[in-house]
mmCIF file with all atom_site columns, C-alpha atoms in Angstrom:
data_model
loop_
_atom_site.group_PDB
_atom_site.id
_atom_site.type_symbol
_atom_site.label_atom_id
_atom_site.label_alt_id
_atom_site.label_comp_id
_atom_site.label_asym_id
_atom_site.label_entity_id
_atom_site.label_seq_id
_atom_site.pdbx_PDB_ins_code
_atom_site.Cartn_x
_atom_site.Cartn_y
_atom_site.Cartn_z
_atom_site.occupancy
_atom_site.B_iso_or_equiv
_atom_site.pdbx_formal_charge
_atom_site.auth_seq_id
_atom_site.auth_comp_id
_atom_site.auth_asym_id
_atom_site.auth_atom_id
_atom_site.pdbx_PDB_model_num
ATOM 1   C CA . UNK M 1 1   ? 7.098  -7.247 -7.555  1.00 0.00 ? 1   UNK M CA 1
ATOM 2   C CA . UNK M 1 2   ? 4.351  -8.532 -9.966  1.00 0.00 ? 2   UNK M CA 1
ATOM 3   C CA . UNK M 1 3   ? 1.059  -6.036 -10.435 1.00 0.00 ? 3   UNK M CA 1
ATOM 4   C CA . UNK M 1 4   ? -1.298 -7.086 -7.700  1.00 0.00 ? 4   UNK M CA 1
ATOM 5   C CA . UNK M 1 5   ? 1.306  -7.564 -4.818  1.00 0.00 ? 5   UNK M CA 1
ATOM 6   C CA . UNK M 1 6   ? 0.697  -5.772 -1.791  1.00 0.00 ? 6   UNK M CA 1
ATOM 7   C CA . UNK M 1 7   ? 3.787  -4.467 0.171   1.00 0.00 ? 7   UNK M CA 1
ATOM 8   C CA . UNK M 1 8   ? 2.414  -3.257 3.176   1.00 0.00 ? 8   UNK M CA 1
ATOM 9   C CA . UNK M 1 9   ? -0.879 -2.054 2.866   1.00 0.00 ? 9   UNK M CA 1
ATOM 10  C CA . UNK M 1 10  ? -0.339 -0.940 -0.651  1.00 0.00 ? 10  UNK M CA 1
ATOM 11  C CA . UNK M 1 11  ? -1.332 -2.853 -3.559  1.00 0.00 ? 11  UNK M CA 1
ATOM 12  C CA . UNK M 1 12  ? 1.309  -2.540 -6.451  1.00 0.00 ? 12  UNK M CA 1
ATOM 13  C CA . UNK M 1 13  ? 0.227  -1.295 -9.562  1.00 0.00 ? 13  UNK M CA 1
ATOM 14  C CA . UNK M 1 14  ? 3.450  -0.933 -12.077 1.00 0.00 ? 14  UNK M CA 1
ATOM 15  C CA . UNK M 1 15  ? 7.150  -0.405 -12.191 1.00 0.00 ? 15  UNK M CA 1
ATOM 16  C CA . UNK M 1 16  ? 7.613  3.276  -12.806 1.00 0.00 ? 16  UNK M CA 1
ATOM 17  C CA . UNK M 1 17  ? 11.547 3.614  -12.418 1.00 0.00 ? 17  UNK M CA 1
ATOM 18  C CA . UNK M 1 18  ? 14.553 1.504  -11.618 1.00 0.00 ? 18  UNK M CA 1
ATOM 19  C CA . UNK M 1 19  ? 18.044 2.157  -10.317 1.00 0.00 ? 19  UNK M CA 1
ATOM 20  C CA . UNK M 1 20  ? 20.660 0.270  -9.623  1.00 0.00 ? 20  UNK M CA 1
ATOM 21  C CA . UNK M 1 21  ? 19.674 0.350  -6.144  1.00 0.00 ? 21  UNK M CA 1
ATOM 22  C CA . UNK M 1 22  ? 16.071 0.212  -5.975  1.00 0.00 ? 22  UNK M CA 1
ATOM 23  C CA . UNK M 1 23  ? 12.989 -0.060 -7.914  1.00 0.00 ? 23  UNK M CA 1
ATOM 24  C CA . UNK M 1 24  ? 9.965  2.572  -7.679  1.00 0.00 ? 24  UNK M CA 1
ATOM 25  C CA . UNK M 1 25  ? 6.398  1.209  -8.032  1.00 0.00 ? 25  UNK M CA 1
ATOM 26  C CA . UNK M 1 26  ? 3.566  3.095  -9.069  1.00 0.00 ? 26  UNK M CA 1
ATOM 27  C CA . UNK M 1 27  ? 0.830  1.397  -6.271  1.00 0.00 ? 27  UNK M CA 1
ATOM 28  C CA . UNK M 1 28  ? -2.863 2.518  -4.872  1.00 0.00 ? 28  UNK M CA 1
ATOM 29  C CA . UNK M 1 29  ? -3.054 3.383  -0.935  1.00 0.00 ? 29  UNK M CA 1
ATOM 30  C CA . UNK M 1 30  ? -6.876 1.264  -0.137  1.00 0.00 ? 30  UNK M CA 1
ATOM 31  C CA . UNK M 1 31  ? -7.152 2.886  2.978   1.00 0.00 ? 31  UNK M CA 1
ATOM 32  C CA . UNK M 1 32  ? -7.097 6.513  1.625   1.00 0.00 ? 32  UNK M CA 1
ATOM 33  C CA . UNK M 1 33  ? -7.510 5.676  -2.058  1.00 0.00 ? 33  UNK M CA 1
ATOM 34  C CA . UNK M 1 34  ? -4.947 7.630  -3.416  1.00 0.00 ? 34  UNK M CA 1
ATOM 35  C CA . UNK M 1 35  ? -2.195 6.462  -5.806  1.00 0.00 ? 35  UNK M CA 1
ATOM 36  C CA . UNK M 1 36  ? 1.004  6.749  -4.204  1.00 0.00 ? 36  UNK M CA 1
ATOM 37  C CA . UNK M 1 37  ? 5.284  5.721  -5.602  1.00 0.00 ? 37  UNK M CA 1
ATOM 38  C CA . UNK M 1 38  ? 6.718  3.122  -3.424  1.00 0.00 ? 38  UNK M CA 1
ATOM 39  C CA . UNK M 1 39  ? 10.435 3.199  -3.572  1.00 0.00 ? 39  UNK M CA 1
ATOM 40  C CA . UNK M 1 40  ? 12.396 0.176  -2.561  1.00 0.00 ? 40  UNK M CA 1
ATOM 41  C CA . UNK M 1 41  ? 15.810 -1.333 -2.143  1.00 0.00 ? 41  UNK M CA 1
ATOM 42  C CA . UNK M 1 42  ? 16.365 -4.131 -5.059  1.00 0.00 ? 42  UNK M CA 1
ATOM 43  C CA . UNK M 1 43  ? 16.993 -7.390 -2.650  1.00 0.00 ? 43  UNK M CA 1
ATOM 44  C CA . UNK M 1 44  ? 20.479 -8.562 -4.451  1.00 0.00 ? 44  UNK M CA 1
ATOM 45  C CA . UNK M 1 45  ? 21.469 -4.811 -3.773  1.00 0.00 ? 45  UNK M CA 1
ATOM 46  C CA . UNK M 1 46  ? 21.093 -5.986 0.251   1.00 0.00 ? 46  UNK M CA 1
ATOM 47  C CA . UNK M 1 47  ? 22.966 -9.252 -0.364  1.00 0.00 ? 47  UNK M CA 1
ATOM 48  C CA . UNK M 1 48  ? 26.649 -9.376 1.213   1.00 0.00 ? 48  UNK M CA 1
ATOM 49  C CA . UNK M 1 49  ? 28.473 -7.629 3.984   1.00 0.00 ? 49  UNK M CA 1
ATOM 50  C CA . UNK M 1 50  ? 27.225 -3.658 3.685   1.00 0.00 ? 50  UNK M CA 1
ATOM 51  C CA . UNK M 1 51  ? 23.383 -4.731 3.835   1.00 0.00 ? 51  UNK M CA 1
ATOM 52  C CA . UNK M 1 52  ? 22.366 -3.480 7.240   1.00 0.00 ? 52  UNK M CA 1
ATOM 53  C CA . UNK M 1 53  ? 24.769 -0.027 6.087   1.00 0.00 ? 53  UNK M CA 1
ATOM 54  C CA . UNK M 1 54  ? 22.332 0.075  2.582   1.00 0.00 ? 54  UNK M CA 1
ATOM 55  C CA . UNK M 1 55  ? 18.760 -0.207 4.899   1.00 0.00 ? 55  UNK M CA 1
ATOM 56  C CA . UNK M 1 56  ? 20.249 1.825  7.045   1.00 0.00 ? 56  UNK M CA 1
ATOM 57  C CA . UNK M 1 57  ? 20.664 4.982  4.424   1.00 0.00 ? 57  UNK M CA 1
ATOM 58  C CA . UNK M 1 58  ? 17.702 3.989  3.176   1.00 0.00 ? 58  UNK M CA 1
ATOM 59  C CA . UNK M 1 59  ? 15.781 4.369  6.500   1.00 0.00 ? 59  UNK M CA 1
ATOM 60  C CA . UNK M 1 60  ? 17.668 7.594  7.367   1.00 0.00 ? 60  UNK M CA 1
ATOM 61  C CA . UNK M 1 61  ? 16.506 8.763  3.717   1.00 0.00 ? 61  UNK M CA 1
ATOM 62  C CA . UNK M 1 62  ? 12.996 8.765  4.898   1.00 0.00 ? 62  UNK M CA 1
ATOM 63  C CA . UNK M 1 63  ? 13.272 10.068 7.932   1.00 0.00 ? 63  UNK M CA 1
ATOM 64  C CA . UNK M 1 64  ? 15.370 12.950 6.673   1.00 0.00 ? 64  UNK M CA 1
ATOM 65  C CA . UNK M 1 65  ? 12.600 13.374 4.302   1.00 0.00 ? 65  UNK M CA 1
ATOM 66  C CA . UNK M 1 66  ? 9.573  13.587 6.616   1.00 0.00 ? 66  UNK M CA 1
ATOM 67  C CA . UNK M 1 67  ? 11.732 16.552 8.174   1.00 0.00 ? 67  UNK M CA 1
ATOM 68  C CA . UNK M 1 68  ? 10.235 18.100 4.787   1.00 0.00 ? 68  UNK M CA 1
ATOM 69  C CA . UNK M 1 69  ? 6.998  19.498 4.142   1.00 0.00 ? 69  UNK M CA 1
ATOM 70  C CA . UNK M 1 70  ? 7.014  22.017 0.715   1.00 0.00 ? 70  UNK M CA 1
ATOM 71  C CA . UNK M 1 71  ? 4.490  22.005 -2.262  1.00 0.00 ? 71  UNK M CA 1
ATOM 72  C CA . UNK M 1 72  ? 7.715  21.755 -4.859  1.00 0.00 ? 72  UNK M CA 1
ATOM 73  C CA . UNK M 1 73  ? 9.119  18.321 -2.531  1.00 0.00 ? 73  UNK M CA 1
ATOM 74  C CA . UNK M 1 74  ? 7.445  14.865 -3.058  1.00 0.00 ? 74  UNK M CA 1
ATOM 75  C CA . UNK M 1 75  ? 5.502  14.384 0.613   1.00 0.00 ? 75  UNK M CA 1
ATOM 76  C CA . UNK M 1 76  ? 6.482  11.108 2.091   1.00 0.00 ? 76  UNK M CA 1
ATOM 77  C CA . UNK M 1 77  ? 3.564  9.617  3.841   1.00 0.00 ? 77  UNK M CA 1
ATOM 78  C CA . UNK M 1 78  ? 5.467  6.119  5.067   1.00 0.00 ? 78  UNK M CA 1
ATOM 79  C CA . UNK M 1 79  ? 8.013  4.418  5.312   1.00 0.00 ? 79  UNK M CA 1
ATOM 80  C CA . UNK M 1 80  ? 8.612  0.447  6.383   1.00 0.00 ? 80  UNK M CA 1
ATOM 81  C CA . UNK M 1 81  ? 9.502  -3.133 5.696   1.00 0.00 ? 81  UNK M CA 1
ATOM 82  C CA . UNK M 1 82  ? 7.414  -6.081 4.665   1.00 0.00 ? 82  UNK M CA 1
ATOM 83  C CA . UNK M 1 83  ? 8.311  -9.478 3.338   1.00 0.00 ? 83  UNK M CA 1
ATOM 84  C CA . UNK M 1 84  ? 12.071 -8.177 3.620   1.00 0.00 ? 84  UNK M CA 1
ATOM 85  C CA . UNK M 1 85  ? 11.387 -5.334 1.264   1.00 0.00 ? 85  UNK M CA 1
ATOM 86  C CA . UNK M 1 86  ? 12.479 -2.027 2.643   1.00 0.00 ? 86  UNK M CA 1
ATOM 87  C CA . UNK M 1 87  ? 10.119 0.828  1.255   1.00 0.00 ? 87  UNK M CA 1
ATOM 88  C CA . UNK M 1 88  ? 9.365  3.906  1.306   1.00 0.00 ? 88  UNK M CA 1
ATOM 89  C CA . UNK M 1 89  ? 5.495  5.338  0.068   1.00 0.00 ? 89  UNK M CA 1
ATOM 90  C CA . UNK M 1 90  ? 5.424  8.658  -0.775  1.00 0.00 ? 90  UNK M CA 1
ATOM 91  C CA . UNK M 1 91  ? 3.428  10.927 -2.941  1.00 0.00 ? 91  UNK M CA 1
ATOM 92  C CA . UNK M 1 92  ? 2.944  10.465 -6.779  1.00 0.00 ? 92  UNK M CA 1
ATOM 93  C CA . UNK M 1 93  ? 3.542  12.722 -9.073  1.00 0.00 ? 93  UNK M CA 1
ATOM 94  C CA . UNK M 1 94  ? 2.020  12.288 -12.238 1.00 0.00 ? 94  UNK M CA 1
ATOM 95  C CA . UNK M 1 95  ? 4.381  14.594 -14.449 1.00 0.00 ? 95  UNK M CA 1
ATOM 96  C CA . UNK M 1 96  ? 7.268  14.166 -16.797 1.00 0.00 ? 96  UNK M CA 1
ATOM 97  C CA . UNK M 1 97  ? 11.268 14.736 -15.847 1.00 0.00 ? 97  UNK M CA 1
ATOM 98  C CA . UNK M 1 98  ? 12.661 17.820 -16.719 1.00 0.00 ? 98  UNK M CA 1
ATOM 99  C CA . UNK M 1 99  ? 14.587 15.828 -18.935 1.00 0.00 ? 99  UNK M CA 1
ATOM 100 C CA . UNK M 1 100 ? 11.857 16.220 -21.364 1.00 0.00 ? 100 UNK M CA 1
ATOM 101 C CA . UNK M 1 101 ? 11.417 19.713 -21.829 1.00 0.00 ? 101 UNK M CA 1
ATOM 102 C CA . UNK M 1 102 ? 15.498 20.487 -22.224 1.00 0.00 ? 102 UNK M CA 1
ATOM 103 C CA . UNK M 1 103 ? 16.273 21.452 -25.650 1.00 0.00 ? 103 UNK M CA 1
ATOM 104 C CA . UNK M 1 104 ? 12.540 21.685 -26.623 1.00 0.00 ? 104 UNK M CA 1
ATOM 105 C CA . UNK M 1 105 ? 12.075 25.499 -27.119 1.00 0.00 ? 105 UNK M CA 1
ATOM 106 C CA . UNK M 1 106 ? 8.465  24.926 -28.666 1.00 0.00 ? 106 UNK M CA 1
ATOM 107 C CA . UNK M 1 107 ? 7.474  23.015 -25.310 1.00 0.00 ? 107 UNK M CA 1
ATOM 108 C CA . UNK M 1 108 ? 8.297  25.500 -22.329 1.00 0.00 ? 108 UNK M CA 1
ATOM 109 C CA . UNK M 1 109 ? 8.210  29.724 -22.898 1.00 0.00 ? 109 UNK M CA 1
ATOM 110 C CA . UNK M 1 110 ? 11.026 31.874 -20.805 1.00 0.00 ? 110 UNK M CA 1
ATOM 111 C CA . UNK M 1 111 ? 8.584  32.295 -17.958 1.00 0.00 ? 111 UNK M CA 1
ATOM 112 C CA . UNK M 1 112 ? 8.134  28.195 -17.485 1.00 0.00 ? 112 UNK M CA 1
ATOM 113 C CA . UNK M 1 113 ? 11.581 27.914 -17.571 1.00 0.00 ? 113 UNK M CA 1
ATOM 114 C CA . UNK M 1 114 ? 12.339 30.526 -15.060 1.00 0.00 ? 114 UNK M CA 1
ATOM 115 C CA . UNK M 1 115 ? 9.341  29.262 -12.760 1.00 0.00 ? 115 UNK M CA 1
ATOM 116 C CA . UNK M 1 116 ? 11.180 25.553 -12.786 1.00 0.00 ? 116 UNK M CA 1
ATOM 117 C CA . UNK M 1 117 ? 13.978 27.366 -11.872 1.00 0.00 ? 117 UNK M CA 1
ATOM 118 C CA . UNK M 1 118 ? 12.406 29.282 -8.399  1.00 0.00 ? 118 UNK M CA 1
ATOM 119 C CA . UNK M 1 119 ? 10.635 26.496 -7.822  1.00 0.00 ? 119 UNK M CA 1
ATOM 120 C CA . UNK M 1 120 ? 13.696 24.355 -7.893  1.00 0.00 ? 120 UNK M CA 1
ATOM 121 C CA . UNK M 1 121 ? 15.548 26.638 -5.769  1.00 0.00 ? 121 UNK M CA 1
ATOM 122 C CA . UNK M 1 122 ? 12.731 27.395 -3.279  1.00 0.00 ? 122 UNK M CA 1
ATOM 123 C CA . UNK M 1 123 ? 12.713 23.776 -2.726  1.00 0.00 ? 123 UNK M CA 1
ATOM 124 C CA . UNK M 1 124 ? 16.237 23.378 -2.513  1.00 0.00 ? 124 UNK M CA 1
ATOM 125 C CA . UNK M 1 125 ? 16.298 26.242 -0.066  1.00 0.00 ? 125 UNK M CA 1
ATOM 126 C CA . UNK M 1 126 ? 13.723 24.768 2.479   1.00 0.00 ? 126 UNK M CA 1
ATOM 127 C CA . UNK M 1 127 ? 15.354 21.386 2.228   1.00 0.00 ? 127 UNK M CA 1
ATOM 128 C CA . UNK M 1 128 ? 19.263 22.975 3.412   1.00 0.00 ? 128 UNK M CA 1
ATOM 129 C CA . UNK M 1 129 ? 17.276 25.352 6.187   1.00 0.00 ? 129 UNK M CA 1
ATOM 130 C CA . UNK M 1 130 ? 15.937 21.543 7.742   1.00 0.00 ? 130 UNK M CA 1
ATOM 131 C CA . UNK M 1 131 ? 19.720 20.501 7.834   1.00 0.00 ? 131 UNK M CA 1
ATOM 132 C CA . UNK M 1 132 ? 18.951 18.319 4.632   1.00 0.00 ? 132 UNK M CA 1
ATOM 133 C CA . UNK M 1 133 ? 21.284 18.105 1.229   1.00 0.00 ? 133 UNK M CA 1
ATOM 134 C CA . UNK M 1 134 ? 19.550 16.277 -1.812  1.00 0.00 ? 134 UNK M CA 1
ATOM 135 C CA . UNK M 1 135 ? 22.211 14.085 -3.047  1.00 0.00 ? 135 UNK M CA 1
ATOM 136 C CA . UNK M 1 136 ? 20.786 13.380 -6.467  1.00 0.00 ? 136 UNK M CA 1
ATOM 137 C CA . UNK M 1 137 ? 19.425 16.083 -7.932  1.00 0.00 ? 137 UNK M CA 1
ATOM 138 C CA . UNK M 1 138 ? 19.466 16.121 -11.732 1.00 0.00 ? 138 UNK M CA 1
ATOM 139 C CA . UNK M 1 139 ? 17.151 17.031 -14.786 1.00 0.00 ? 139 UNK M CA 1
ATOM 140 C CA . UNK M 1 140 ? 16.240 13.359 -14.688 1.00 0.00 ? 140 UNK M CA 1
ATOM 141 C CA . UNK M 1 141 ? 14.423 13.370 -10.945 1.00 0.00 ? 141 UNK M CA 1
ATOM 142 C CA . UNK M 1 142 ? 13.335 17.060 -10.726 1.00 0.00 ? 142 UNK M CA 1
ATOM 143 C CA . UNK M 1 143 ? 9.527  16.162 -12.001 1.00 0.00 ? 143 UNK M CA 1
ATOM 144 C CA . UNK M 1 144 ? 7.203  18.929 -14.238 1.00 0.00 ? 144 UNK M CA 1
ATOM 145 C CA . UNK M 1 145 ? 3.736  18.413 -12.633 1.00 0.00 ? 145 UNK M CA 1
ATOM 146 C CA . UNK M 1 146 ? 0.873  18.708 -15.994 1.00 0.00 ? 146 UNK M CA 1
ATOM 147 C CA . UNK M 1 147 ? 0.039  21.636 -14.239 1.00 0.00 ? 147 UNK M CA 1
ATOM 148 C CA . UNK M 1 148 ? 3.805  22.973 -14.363 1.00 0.00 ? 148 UNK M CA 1
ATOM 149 C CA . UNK M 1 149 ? 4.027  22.561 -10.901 1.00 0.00 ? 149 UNK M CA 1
ATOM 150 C CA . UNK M 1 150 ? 7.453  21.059 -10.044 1.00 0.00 ? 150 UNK M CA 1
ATOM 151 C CA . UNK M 1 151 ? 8.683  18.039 -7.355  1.00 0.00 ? 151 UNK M CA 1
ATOM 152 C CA . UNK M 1 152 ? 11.557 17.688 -6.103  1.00 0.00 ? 152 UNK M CA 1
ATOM 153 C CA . UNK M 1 153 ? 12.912 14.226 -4.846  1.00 0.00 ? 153 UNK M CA 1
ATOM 154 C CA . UNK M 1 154 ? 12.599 13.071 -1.218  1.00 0.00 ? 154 UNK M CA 1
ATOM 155 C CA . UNK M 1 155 ? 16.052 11.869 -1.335  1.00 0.00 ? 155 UNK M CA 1
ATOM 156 C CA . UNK M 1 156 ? 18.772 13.622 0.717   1.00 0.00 ? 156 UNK M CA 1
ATOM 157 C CA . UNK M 1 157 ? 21.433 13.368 3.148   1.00 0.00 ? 157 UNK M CA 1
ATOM 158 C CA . UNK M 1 158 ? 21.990 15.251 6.590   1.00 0.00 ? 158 UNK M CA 1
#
């Protein structure tokens, strides 16, 4: 979706991420004027026999993830389907993968490291007491906040 596109009430900004299912837009909320990531299933990934099965995961991702409500979990605020786009809006975080920081000694002390870790776990913790399993959790998706707070995925399975 070009910049300027509205899916839903929200007005895309920029691509942010892509998958090989989906695409993740950075896009601004009018109503509540708040930047927010709108994750979406790429269409061609809906084309053929297993669509409705794809939505369908998709749909039970979000609701899975509204079960959760943790300051180290990315808040999902909606979820929905416009113009044949399934999409999910959730919070945005404006941080850096943990990708970054592994194997850079200079950029994180032992105590940042170990705080990523609890905070990791803590979220982790609250997401298996709601009956929830994050299925893709990975250096890559765990997010460091600029305020070293970290975010954990939405994404899960039940």
């Amino acid at each position: 979706m070009p910049p300027g596109a509205k899916l839903g009430r929200f007005v895309i900004t920029k691509v942010i991420g892509q998958g090989a299912m989906g695409v993740v837009y950075l896009a601004d909320d009018p109503e509540i004027e708040r930047p927010v990531a709108i994750k979406t299933v790429r269409p061609e990934a809906l084309s053929g026999e297993s669509a409705a099965e794809i939505e369908g995961r998709f749909l039970k991702e979000a609701k899975l993830a509204g079960r959760l409500q943790h300051p180290n979990i990315v808040t999902v605020y909606d979820v929905g389907r416009d113009h044949g786009v399934c999409f999910i809006a959730m919070e945005y975080v404006d941080g850096k993968p943990l990708t970054r920081y592994i194997g850079a000694s200079d950029d994180l002390p032992l105590t940042a490291r170990v705080g990523i870790i609890r905070q990791v776990a803590e979220a982790l913790a609250h997401a298996h007491e709601r009956g929830v399993l994050p299925r893709d959790i990975k250096p890559g998706n765990i997010l460091v906040a600029r305020a070293r707070p970290v975010k954990v995925p939405d994404s899960g399975t039940g």
